[in-house]
Amino acid sequence: MTTPDSSPAAAALPGTAVPRLRRGVRLSFDPTRDSYVLLYPEGVLLPNETAAAVLGRCDGGADVATIVASLAEDFDGVDAAQVSELLRRLVRRRLVEIVENTEPGEAVRGDE
Amino acid sequence: MSEPRPSVNPPLGLLAELTHRCPLHCAYCSNPVQLVPAADELDTGQWRSVLDQARQLGVLQVHLSGGEPMSRRDLPALVEHAHALGCYVNLVTSGLSLTDATATELVAAGLDHVQLSIQDADARLADVIAGVRAHERKVAAAAVVRRLGLPLTVNAVLHRGNLDHVGAIVDLAERMGADRLELANTQFYGWALRNRAALLPTAAQLRAADVVVRAATERLAGQMEIAYVYSDYHERRPKPCMNGWGSRQLTVAPNGDVLPCPAAGSIEGLALENVRTRTLADIWYDSSSFNAYRGTGWMREPCRSCAFRDVDLGGCRCQAFLLTGDAANTDPVCSLSPHREVVDRVLSEQTALVPPPSVPRRMPAARNGGAS
């Protein structure tokens, strides 16, 4: 059975959302395939270079806007909407979660 | 020489069946009727070599299973070895030996995830299926896994005797704090096939369970993922078994036999290779067993020209062999199979009546007092 499309995670992620890899999800590099791999219970995902760069920045501290800005330093043509969409899909696949206390609309505390 | 064929990708997963010893006696056991005795198991060094070769071949997911993998004293060493190689390490366990001390040691060794079996929602009924007092220890094991912060998958094999309790099983998994719940209707291989008449659910049971599972899946979305495995005899289309033969995963049996599918040992005439005599890479790419049913070239009609050919990949080779006597036939679960009547006959004969008692699984002539 698949998760219905009407799941709560289907809404766009706001720039203030703080994503992190879910418990048990690990990003690593596989020399055999010369590719980044996302490892999780019962599965493996081979993200492309851009997706790997996004995943590598999901540290539970940076919000989406910060991740987009950081990506723009390393890549040309970074599209905030595309990054948000990618993260939304990863949330729906239960690989990424949004850190509590930063629900849409709530301010992110700038105490770093 | 093993020159990788261009069409064959490296495997992603290794199912390492460390032992067939198990403290449980479940009638639905999918392991072969003929179990590997403890004396024939690979030793620690041989398993380390299997893990080395698997990683080199491209394996990223290692499922340490059995039997009960915790029956092996070297389990922490093997977890540590697989972790050091960069693999994601899953433990597939009954949970009976998963205490604070043993679990802490495994987590320190690099364990990533635990898959814990339960037999039913109610302790008394669950222990009847397990054939041993196990249920409360499993609930305690789940609490240990949660306390240590590991992701937890709870797995319940469903059959005629517990399918009506699926709602209570979901509730229990929720109380256990599972991230994922696998509700897997019994697939009929190995010992389970012997008990098919006792285990096969009725169509009415499945319809009722379907409603419960759908509602639970919706209610728990975002909290606990539910994976539901259908009772394939009752379906019209076969399962895409293993996502294709020799496509993503390989199994190493306790004695070192290398299998394209955990049940492949049941196919007579399939020449199985062993890690004691051939390298894993050689077996994956060049053995007759792994190449026997790769891709779609082996298919006959009705698969060969079927629109679903790349969707279900002809179903399960082992089931085709077990029910029709030829592994290259279409899985007889398929409504297009000329052998579908075999499955229909089983359904009509076996789900109409009061089921016979099942036969619990026992290790032959328990050595050293058994594994429990």
mmCIF file with all atom_site columns, C-alpha atoms in Angstrom, chain B residues 100-289:
data_model
loop_
_atom_site.group_PDB
_atom_site.id
_atom_site.type_symbol
_atom_site.label_atom_id
_atom_site.label_alt_id
_atom_site.label_comp_id
_atom_site.label_asym_id
_atom_site.label_entity_id
_atom_site.label_seq_id
_atom_site.pdbx_PDB_ins_code
_atom_site.Cartn_x
_atom_site.Cartn_y
_atom_site.Cartn_z
_atom_site.occupancy
_atom_site.B_iso_or_equiv
_atom_site.pdbx_formal_charge
_atom_site.auth_seq_id
_atom_site.auth_comp_id
_atom_site.auth_asym_id
_atom_site.auth_atom_id
_atom_site.pdbx_PDB_model_num
ATOM 1   C CA . ASP B 1 100 ? 20.118  -4.293  27.450  1.00 0.00 ? 100 ASP B CA 1
ATOM 2   C CA . ALA B 1 101 ? 23.572  -5.881  27.529  1.00 0.00 ? 101 ALA B CA 1
ATOM 3   C CA . THR B 1 102 ? 23.472  -7.711  24.188  1.00 0.00 ? 102 THR B CA 1
ATOM 4   C CA . ALA B 1 103 ? 21.775  -4.838  22.350  1.00 0.00 ? 103 ALA B CA 1
ATOM 5   C CA . THR B 1 104 ? 24.225  -2.280  23.724  1.00 0.00 ? 104 THR B CA 1
ATOM 6   C CA . GLU B 1 105 ? 27.106  -4.411  22.479  1.00 0.00 ? 105 GLU B CA 1
ATOM 7   C CA . LEU B 1 106 ? 25.553  -4.683  19.003  1.00 0.00 ? 106 LEU B CA 1
ATOM 8   C CA . VAL B 1 107 ? 24.879  -0.941  18.793  1.00 0.00 ? 107 VAL B CA 1
ATOM 9   C CA . ALA B 1 108 ? 28.466  -0.236  19.803  1.00 0.00 ? 108 ALA B CA 1
ATOM 10  C CA . ALA B 1 109 ? 29.563  -2.605  17.027  1.00 0.00 ? 109 ALA B CA 1
ATOM 11  C CA . GLY B 1 110 ? 27.653  -0.502  14.500  1.00 0.00 ? 110 GLY B CA 1
ATOM 12  C CA . LEU B 1 111 ? 24.184  -2.020  14.205  1.00 0.00 ? 111 LEU B CA 1
ATOM 13  C CA . ASP B 1 112 ? 21.878  0.311   12.253  1.00 0.00 ? 112 ASP B CA 1
ATOM 14  C CA . HIS B 1 113 ? 18.402  -1.193  12.464  1.00 0.00 ? 113 HIS B CA 1
ATOM 15  C CA . VAL B 1 114 ? 16.444  -3.977  14.132  1.00 0.00 ? 114 VAL B CA 1
ATOM 16  C CA . GLN B 1 115 ? 13.635  -5.998  12.608  1.00 0.00 ? 115 GLN B CA 1
ATOM 17  C CA . LEU B 1 116 ? 11.753  -7.765  15.360  1.00 0.00 ? 116 LEU B CA 1
ATOM 18  C CA . SER B 1 117 ? 9.179   -10.495 14.773  1.00 0.00 ? 117 SER B CA 1
ATOM 19  C CA . ILE B 1 118 ? 5.920   -10.829 16.669  1.00 0.00 ? 118 ILE B CA 1
ATOM 20  C CA . GLN B 1 119 ? 3.491   -13.723 16.301  1.00 0.00 ? 119 GLN B CA 1
ATOM 21  C CA . ASP B 1 120 ? 0.209   -12.163 17.450  1.00 0.00 ? 120 ASP B CA 1
ATOM 22  C CA . ALA B 1 121 ? -1.108  -9.286  19.544  1.00 0.00 ? 121 ALA B CA 1
ATOM 23  C CA . ASP B 1 122 ? -2.009  -11.376 22.562  1.00 0.00 ? 122 ASP B CA 1
ATOM 24  C CA . ALA B 1 123 ? 0.734   -13.062 24.601  1.00 0.00 ? 123 ALA B CA 1
ATOM 25  C CA . ARG B 1 124 ? -1.063  -16.361 25.012  1.00 0.00 ? 124 ARG B CA 1
ATOM 26  C CA . LEU B 1 125 ? -1.933  -16.741 21.322  1.00 0.00 ? 125 LEU B CA 1
ATOM 27  C CA . ALA B 1 126 ? 1.476   -15.495 20.219  1.00 0.00 ? 126 ALA B CA 1
ATOM 28  C CA . ASP B 1 127 ? 3.258   -18.014 22.413  1.00 0.00 ? 127 ASP B CA 1
ATOM 29  C CA . VAL B 1 128 ? 1.158   -20.839 20.989  1.00 0.00 ? 128 VAL B CA 1
ATOM 30  C CA . ILE B 1 129 ? 2.384   -19.898 17.490  1.00 0.00 ? 129 ILE B CA 1
ATOM 31  C CA . ALA B 1 130 ? 5.989   -19.455 18.635  1.00 0.00 ? 130 ALA B CA 1
ATOM 32  C CA . GLY B 1 131 ? 5.829   -22.740 20.554  1.00 0.00 ? 131 GLY B CA 1
ATOM 33  C CA . VAL B 1 132 ? 7.677   -21.121 23.433  1.00 0.00 ? 132 VAL B CA 1
ATOM 34  C CA . ARG B 1 133 ? 7.123   -18.293 25.934  1.00 0.00 ? 133 ARG B CA 1
ATOM 35  C CA . ALA B 1 134 ? 8.425   -15.475 23.803  1.00 0.00 ? 134 ALA B CA 1
ATOM 36  C CA . HIS B 1 135 ? 5.930   -12.641 23.544  1.00 0.00 ? 135 HIS B CA 1
ATOM 37  C CA . GLU B 1 136 ? 6.730   -10.673 26.690  1.00 0.00 ? 136 GLU B CA 1
ATOM 38  C CA . ARG B 1 137 ? 10.443  -10.916 25.943  1.00 0.00 ? 137 ARG B CA 1
ATOM 39  C CA . LYS B 1 138 ? 9.801   -9.460  22.491  1.00 0.00 ? 138 LYS B CA 1
ATOM 40  C CA . VAL B 1 139 ? 7.893   -6.534  23.963  1.00 0.00 ? 139 VAL B CA 1
ATOM 41  C CA . ALA B 1 140 ? 10.819  -5.957  26.328  1.00 0.00 ? 140 ALA B CA 1
ATOM 42  C CA . ALA B 1 141 ? 13.282  -6.218  23.426  1.00 0.00 ? 141 ALA B CA 1
ATOM 43  C CA . ALA B 1 142 ? 11.378  -3.498  21.545  1.00 0.00 ? 142 ALA B CA 1
ATOM 44  C CA . ALA B 1 143 ? 11.712  -1.212  24.559  1.00 0.00 ? 143 ALA B CA 1
ATOM 45  C CA . VAL B 1 144 ? 15.475  -1.844  24.615  1.00 0.00 ? 144 VAL B CA 1
ATOM 46  C CA . VAL B 1 145 ? 15.772  -0.974  20.917  1.00 0.00 ? 145 VAL B CA 1
ATOM 47  C CA . ARG B 1 146 ? 13.842  2.249   21.458  1.00 0.00 ? 146 ARG B CA 1
ATOM 48  C CA . ARG B 1 147 ? 15.910  3.197   24.486  1.00 0.00 ? 147 ARG B CA 1
ATOM 49  C CA . LEU B 1 148 ? 19.084  2.774   22.434  1.00 0.00 ? 148 LEU B CA 1
ATOM 50  C CA . GLY B 1 149 ? 17.640  5.030   19.735  1.00 0.00 ? 149 GLY B CA 1
ATOM 51  C CA . LEU B 1 150 ? 17.706  2.530   16.846  1.00 0.00 ? 150 LEU B CA 1
ATOM 52  C CA . PRO B 1 151 ? 14.980  2.497   14.206  1.00 0.00 ? 151 PRO B CA 1
ATOM 53  C CA . LEU B 1 152 ? 12.645  -0.447  14.747  1.00 0.00 ? 152 LEU B CA 1
ATOM 54  C CA . THR B 1 153 ? 10.699  -2.493  12.249  1.00 0.00 ? 153 THR B CA 1
ATOM 55  C CA . VAL B 1 154 ? 8.153   -4.920  13.657  1.00 0.00 ? 154 VAL B CA 1
ATOM 56  C CA . ASN B 1 155 ? 7.318   -7.864  11.435  1.00 0.00 ? 155 ASN B CA 1
ATOM 57  C CA . ALA B 1 156 ? 4.254   -10.045 11.800  1.00 0.00 ? 156 ALA B CA 1
ATOM 58  C CA . VAL B 1 157 ? 3.662   -13.021 9.536   1.00 0.00 ? 157 VAL B CA 1
ATOM 59  C CA . LEU B 1 158 ? -0.076  -13.337 8.941   1.00 0.00 ? 158 LEU B CA 1
ATOM 60  C CA . HIS B 1 159 ? -2.064  -16.520 8.445   1.00 0.00 ? 159 HIS B CA 1
ATOM 61  C CA . ARG B 1 160 ? -5.451  -18.055 9.086   1.00 0.00 ? 160 ARG B CA 1
ATOM 62  C CA . GLY B 1 161 ? -4.888  -18.143 12.838  1.00 0.00 ? 161 GLY B CA 1
ATOM 63  C CA . ASN B 1 162 ? -3.986  -14.488 13.403  1.00 0.00 ? 162 ASN B CA 1
ATOM 64  C CA . LEU B 1 163 ? -5.248  -12.528 10.396  1.00 0.00 ? 163 LEU B CA 1
ATOM 65  C CA . ASP B 1 164 ? -8.445  -11.580 12.234  1.00 0.00 ? 164 ASP B CA 1
ATOM 66  C CA . HIS B 1 165 ? -6.304  -9.889  14.901  1.00 0.00 ? 165 HIS B CA 1
ATOM 67  C CA . VAL B 1 166 ? -4.466  -7.614  12.475  1.00 0.00 ? 166 VAL B CA 1
ATOM 68  C CA . GLY B 1 167 ? -5.953  -4.470  14.030  1.00 0.00 ? 167 GLY B CA 1
ATOM 69  C CA . ALA B 1 168 ? -4.681  -5.470  17.470  1.00 0.00 ? 168 ALA B CA 1
ATOM 70  C CA . ILE B 1 169 ? -1.291  -6.332  15.934  1.00 0.00 ? 169 ILE B CA 1
ATOM 71  C CA . VAL B 1 170 ? -1.100  -2.802  14.501  1.00 0.00 ? 170 VAL B CA 1
ATOM 72  C CA . ASP B 1 171 ? -1.975  -1.381  17.922  1.00 0.00 ? 171 ASP B CA 1
ATOM 73  C CA . LEU B 1 172 ? 0.732   -3.470  19.563  1.00 0.00 ? 172 LEU B CA 1
ATOM 74  C CA . ALA B 1 173 ? 3.364   -2.354  17.036  1.00 0.00 ? 173 ALA B CA 1
ATOM 75  C CA . GLU B 1 174 ? 2.349   1.231   17.739  1.00 0.00 ? 174 GLU B CA 1
ATOM 76  C CA . ARG B 1 175 ? 2.749   0.690   21.494  1.00 0.00 ? 175 ARG B CA 1
ATOM 77  C CA . MET B 1 176 ? 6.128   -0.933  20.843  1.00 0.00 ? 176 MET B CA 1
ATOM 78  C CA . GLY B 1 177 ? 7.190   2.290   19.136  1.00 0.00 ? 177 GLY B CA 1
ATOM 79  C CA . ALA B 1 178 ? 7.840   0.787   15.699  1.00 0.00 ? 178 ALA B CA 1
ATOM 80  C CA . ASP B 1 179 ? 8.897   3.094   12.866  1.00 0.00 ? 179 ASP B CA 1
ATOM 81  C CA . ARG B 1 180 ? 7.781   0.482   10.360  1.00 0.00 ? 180 ARG B CA 1
ATOM 82  C CA . LEU B 1 181 ? 5.417   -2.447  10.515  1.00 0.00 ? 181 LEU B CA 1
ATOM 83  C CA . GLU B 1 182 ? 5.575   -5.277  8.039   1.00 0.00 ? 182 GLU B CA 1
ATOM 84  C CA . LEU B 1 183 ? 2.373   -7.237  7.830   1.00 0.00 ? 183 LEU B CA 1
ATOM 85  C CA . ALA B 1 184 ? 3.333   -10.153 5.653   1.00 0.00 ? 184 ALA B CA 1
ATOM 86  C CA . ASN B 1 185 ? 0.836   -12.790 4.690   1.00 0.00 ? 185 ASN B CA 1
ATOM 87  C CA . THR B 1 186 ? 2.541   -16.181 4.698   1.00 0.00 ? 186 THR B CA 1
ATOM 88  C CA . GLN B 1 187 ? 4.266   -17.066 1.442   1.00 0.00 ? 187 GLN B CA 1
ATOM 89  C CA . PHE B 1 188 ? 4.320   -20.798 0.904   1.00 0.00 ? 188 PHE B CA 1
ATOM 90  C CA . TYR B 1 189 ? 7.883   -22.106 0.801   1.00 0.00 ? 189 TYR B CA 1
ATOM 91  C CA . GLY B 1 190 ? 9.904   -24.499 2.900   1.00 0.00 ? 190 GLY B CA 1
ATOM 92  C CA . TRP B 1 191 ? 8.257   -25.562 6.131   1.00 0.00 ? 191 TRP B CA 1
ATOM 93  C CA . ALA B 1 192 ? 5.320   -23.173 5.562   1.00 0.00 ? 192 ALA B CA 1
ATOM 94  C CA . LEU B 1 193 ? 4.337   -25.046 2.406   1.00 0.00 ? 193 LEU B CA 1
ATOM 95  C CA . ARG B 1 194 ? 3.905   -28.200 4.478   1.00 0.00 ? 194 ARG B CA 1
ATOM 96  C CA . ASN B 1 195 ? 1.484   -26.314 6.692   1.00 0.00 ? 195 ASN B CA 1
ATOM 97  C CA . ARG B 1 196 ? -0.361  -24.581 3.881   1.00 0.00 ? 196 ARG B CA 1
ATOM 98  C CA . ALA B 1 197 ? -3.721  -26.160 4.700   1.00 0.00 ? 197 ALA B CA 1
ATOM 99  C CA . ALA B 1 198 ? -3.497  -24.809 8.238   1.00 0.00 ? 198 ALA B CA 1
ATOM 100 C CA . LEU B 1 199 ? -2.120  -21.390 7.333   1.00 0.00 ? 199 LEU B CA 1
ATOM 101 C CA . LEU B 1 200 ? -3.856  -20.258 4.154   1.00 0.00 ? 200 LEU B CA 1
ATOM 102 C CA . PRO B 1 201 ? -6.374  -17.518 5.031   1.00 0.00 ? 201 PRO B CA 1
ATOM 103 C CA . THR B 1 202 ? -9.871  -17.326 3.555   1.00 0.00 ? 202 THR B CA 1
ATOM 104 C CA . ALA B 1 203 ? -10.910 -14.662 1.065   1.00 0.00 ? 203 ALA B CA 1
ATOM 105 C CA . ALA B 1 204 ? -13.335 -13.251 3.657   1.00 0.00 ? 204 ALA B CA 1
ATOM 106 C CA . GLN B 1 205 ? -10.525 -12.905 6.204   1.00 0.00 ? 205 GLN B CA 1
ATOM 107 C CA . LEU B 1 206 ? -8.374  -11.082 3.672   1.00 0.00 ? 206 LEU B CA 1
ATOM 108 C CA . ARG B 1 207 ? -11.155 -8.677  2.704   1.00 0.00 ? 207 ARG B CA 1
ATOM 109 C CA . ALA B 1 208 ? -11.739 -7.780  6.341   1.00 0.00 ? 208 ALA B CA 1
ATOM 110 C CA . ALA B 1 209 ? -8.015  -7.384  7.015   1.00 0.00 ? 209 ALA B CA 1
ATOM 111 C CA . ASP B 1 210 ? -7.632  -5.177  3.955   1.00 0.00 ? 210 ASP B CA 1
ATOM 112 C CA . VAL B 1 211 ? -10.126 -2.662  5.360   1.00 0.00 ? 211 VAL B CA 1
ATOM 113 C CA . VAL B 1 212 ? -8.354  -2.621  8.735   1.00 0.00 ? 212 VAL B CA 1
ATOM 114 C CA . VAL B 1 213 ? -4.888  -2.256  7.201   1.00 0.00 ? 213 VAL B CA 1
ATOM 115 C CA . ARG B 1 214 ? -5.973  0.543   4.861   1.00 0.00 ? 214 ARG B CA 1
ATOM 116 C CA . ALA B 1 215 ? -7.519  2.509   7.723   1.00 0.00 ? 215 ALA B CA 1
ATOM 117 C CA . ALA B 1 216 ? -4.438  1.991   9.920   1.00 0.00 ? 216 ALA B CA 1
ATOM 118 C CA . THR B 1 217 ? -2.096  3.002   7.096   1.00 0.00 ? 217 THR B CA 1
ATOM 119 C CA . GLU B 1 218 ? -3.980  6.254   6.697   1.00 0.00 ? 218 GLU B CA 1
ATOM 120 C CA . ARG B 1 219 ? -4.292  6.930   10.426  1.00 0.00 ? 219 ARG B CA 1
ATOM 121 C CA . LEU B 1 220 ? -0.588  6.317   11.062  1.00 0.00 ? 220 LEU B CA 1
ATOM 122 C CA . ALA B 1 221 ? 0.814   8.095   7.975   1.00 0.00 ? 221 ALA B CA 1
ATOM 123 C CA . GLY B 1 222 ? 3.945   10.002  8.941   1.00 0.00 ? 222 GLY B CA 1
ATOM 124 C CA . GLN B 1 223 ? 4.223   8.098   12.227  1.00 0.00 ? 223 GLN B CA 1
ATOM 125 C CA . MET B 1 224 ? 4.483   4.392   11.467  1.00 0.00 ? 224 MET B CA 1
ATOM 126 C CA . GLU B 1 225 ? 4.887   3.122   7.936   1.00 0.00 ? 225 GLU B CA 1
ATOM 127 C CA . ILE B 1 226 ? 2.927   -0.044  7.190   1.00 0.00 ? 226 ILE B CA 1
ATOM 128 C CA . ALA B 1 227 ? 4.135   -2.438  4.499   1.00 0.00 ? 227 ALA B CA 1
ATOM 129 C CA . TYR B 1 228 ? 1.501   -5.016  3.614   1.00 0.00 ? 228 TYR B CA 1
ATOM 130 C CA . VAL B 1 229 ? 2.441   -8.199  1.769   1.00 0.00 ? 229 VAL B CA 1
ATOM 131 C CA . TYR B 1 230 ? -0.511  -9.843  0.068   1.00 0.00 ? 230 TYR B CA 1
ATOM 132 C CA . SER B 1 231 ? -1.481  -13.476 0.192   1.00 0.00 ? 231 SER B CA 1
ATOM 133 C CA . ASP B 1 232 ? -0.445  -14.137 -3.380  1.00 0.00 ? 232 ASP B CA 1
ATOM 134 C CA . TYR B 1 233 ? -2.564  -17.262 -3.916  1.00 0.00 ? 233 TYR B CA 1
ATOM 135 C CA . HIS B 1 234 ? -5.604  -14.983 -3.616  1.00 0.00 ? 234 HIS B CA 1
ATOM 136 C CA . GLU B 1 235 ? -4.280  -12.438 -6.148  1.00 0.00 ? 235 GLU B CA 1
ATOM 137 C CA . ARG B 1 236 ? -4.689  -12.362 -9.934  1.00 0.00 ? 236 ARG B CA 1
ATOM 138 C CA . ARG B 1 237 ? -1.156  -11.136 -10.658 1.00 0.00 ? 237 ARG B CA 1
ATOM 139 C CA . PRO B 1 238 ? 2.040   -12.629 -9.250  1.00 0.00 ? 238 PRO B CA 1
ATOM 140 C CA . LYS B 1 239 ? 4.542   -10.757 -7.117  1.00 0.00 ? 239 LYS B CA 1
ATOM 141 C CA . PRO B 1 240 ? 7.695   -9.393  -8.814  1.00 0.00 ? 240 PRO B CA 1
ATOM 142 C CA . CYS B 1 241 ? 9.744   -11.826 -6.758  1.00 0.00 ? 241 CYS B CA 1
ATOM 143 C CA . MET B 1 242 ? 13.133  -10.438 -5.599  1.00 0.00 ? 242 MET B CA 1
ATOM 144 C CA . ASN B 1 243 ? 12.602  -7.575  -8.104  1.00 0.00 ? 243 ASN B CA 1
ATOM 145 C CA . GLY B 1 244 ? 13.947  -10.060 -10.593 1.00 0.00 ? 244 GLY B CA 1
ATOM 146 C CA . TRP B 1 245 ? 16.171  -13.097 -10.282 1.00 0.00 ? 245 TRP B CA 1
ATOM 147 C CA . GLY B 1 246 ? 19.812  -12.188 -9.606  1.00 0.00 ? 246 GLY B CA 1
ATOM 148 C CA . SER B 1 247 ? 18.927  -8.527  -9.919  1.00 0.00 ? 247 SER B CA 1
ATOM 149 C CA . ARG B 1 248 ? 19.415  -6.779  -6.559  1.00 0.00 ? 248 ARG B CA 1
ATOM 150 C CA . GLN B 1 249 ? 20.026  -9.227  -3.757  1.00 0.00 ? 249 GLN B CA 1
ATOM 151 C CA . LEU B 1 250 ? 21.726  -12.474 -2.953  1.00 0.00 ? 250 LEU B CA 1
ATOM 152 C CA . THR B 1 251 ? 21.328  -14.869 -0.064  1.00 0.00 ? 251 THR B CA 1
ATOM 153 C CA . VAL B 1 252 ? 24.085  -16.841 1.609   1.00 0.00 ? 252 VAL B CA 1
ATOM 154 C CA . ALA B 1 253 ? 22.743  -19.850 3.514   1.00 0.00 ? 253 ALA B CA 1
ATOM 155 C CA . PRO B 1 254 ? 24.300  -21.006 6.818   1.00 0.00 ? 254 PRO B CA 1
ATOM 156 C CA . ASN B 1 255 ? 26.441  -23.581 4.985   1.00 0.00 ? 255 ASN B CA 1
ATOM 157 C CA . GLY B 1 256 ? 27.716  -21.090 2.408   1.00 0.00 ? 256 GLY B CA 1
ATOM 158 C CA . ASP B 1 257 ? 25.341  -21.948 -0.428  1.00 0.00 ? 257 ASP B CA 1
ATOM 159 C CA . VAL B 1 258 ? 24.654  -18.822 -2.478  1.00 0.00 ? 258 VAL B CA 1
ATOM 160 C CA . LEU B 1 259 ? 21.045  -18.361 -3.544  1.00 0.00 ? 259 LEU B CA 1
ATOM 161 C CA . PRO B 1 260 ? 19.414  -15.935 -5.997  1.00 0.00 ? 260 PRO B CA 1
ATOM 162 C CA . CYS B 1 261 ? 16.282  -16.191 -3.809  1.00 0.00 ? 261 CYS B CA 1
ATOM 163 C CA . PRO B 1 262 ? 16.057  -17.505 -0.232  1.00 0.00 ? 262 PRO B CA 1
ATOM 164 C CA . ALA B 1 263 ? 13.841  -20.365 -1.435  1.00 0.00 ? 263 ALA B CA 1
ATOM 165 C CA . ALA B 1 264 ? 15.930  -21.248 -4.507  1.00 0.00 ? 264 ALA B CA 1
ATOM 166 C CA . GLY B 1 265 ? 17.254  -24.391 -2.834  1.00 0.00 ? 265 GLY B CA 1
ATOM 167 C CA . SER B 1 266 ? 13.851  -25.939 -3.478  1.00 0.00 ? 266 SER B CA 1
ATOM 168 C CA . ILE B 1 267 ? 14.327  -25.863 -7.268  1.00 0.00 ? 267 ILE B CA 1
ATOM 169 C CA . GLU B 1 268 ? 15.574  -29.299 -8.253  1.00 0.00 ? 268 GLU B CA 1
ATOM 170 C CA . GLY B 1 269 ? 18.259  -29.255 -10.906 1.00 0.00 ? 269 GLY B CA 1
ATOM 171 C CA . LEU B 1 270 ? 19.461  -25.742 -10.072 1.00 0.00 ? 270 LEU B CA 1
ATOM 172 C CA . ALA B 1 271 ? 23.208  -26.147 -9.482  1.00 0.00 ? 271 ALA B CA 1
ATOM 173 C CA . LEU B 1 272 ? 23.885  -24.052 -6.385  1.00 0.00 ? 272 LEU B CA 1
ATOM 174 C CA . GLU B 1 273 ? 27.334  -22.619 -5.827  1.00 0.00 ? 273 GLU B CA 1
ATOM 175 C CA . ASN B 1 274 ? 29.072  -22.325 -2.466  1.00 0.00 ? 274 ASN B CA 1
ATOM 176 C CA . VAL B 1 275 ? 31.361  -19.626 -1.097  1.00 0.00 ? 275 VAL B CA 1
ATOM 177 C CA . ARG B 1 276 ? 33.794  -22.337 -0.003  1.00 0.00 ? 276 ARG B CA 1
ATOM 178 C CA . THR B 1 277 ? 34.576  -23.176 -3.625  1.00 0.00 ? 277 THR B CA 1
ATOM 179 C CA . ARG B 1 278 ? 33.872  -20.053 -5.714  1.00 0.00 ? 278 ARG B CA 1
ATOM 180 C CA . THR B 1 279 ? 34.106  -16.307 -5.198  1.00 0.00 ? 279 THR B CA 1
ATOM 181 C CA . LEU B 1 280 ? 30.949  -14.298 -4.658  1.00 0.00 ? 280 LEU B CA 1
ATOM 182 C CA . ALA B 1 281 ? 31.668  -12.116 -7.707  1.00 0.00 ? 281 ALA B CA 1
ATOM 183 C CA . ASP B 1 282 ? 32.120  -15.160 -9.899  1.00 0.00 ? 282 ASP B CA 1
ATOM 184 C CA . ILE B 1 283 ? 28.860  -16.630 -8.597  1.00 0.00 ? 283 ILE B CA 1
ATOM 185 C CA . TRP B 1 284 ? 26.916  -13.362 -9.005  1.00 0.00 ? 284 TRP B CA 1
ATOM 186 C CA . TYR B 1 285 ? 28.041  -12.695 -12.568 1.00 0.00 ? 285 TYR B CA 1
ATOM 187 C CA . ASP B 1 286 ? 28.917  -16.045 -14.080 1.00 0.00 ? 286 ASP B CA 1
ATOM 188 C CA . SER B 1 287 ? 27.172  -18.949 -12.369 1.00 0.00 ? 287 SER B CA 1
ATOM 189 C CA . SER B 1 288 ? 24.491  -20.943 -14.135 1.00 0.00 ? 288 SER B CA 1
ATOM 190 C CA . SER B 1 289 ? 22.198  -20.576 -11.109 1.00 0.00 ? 289 SER B CA 1
#
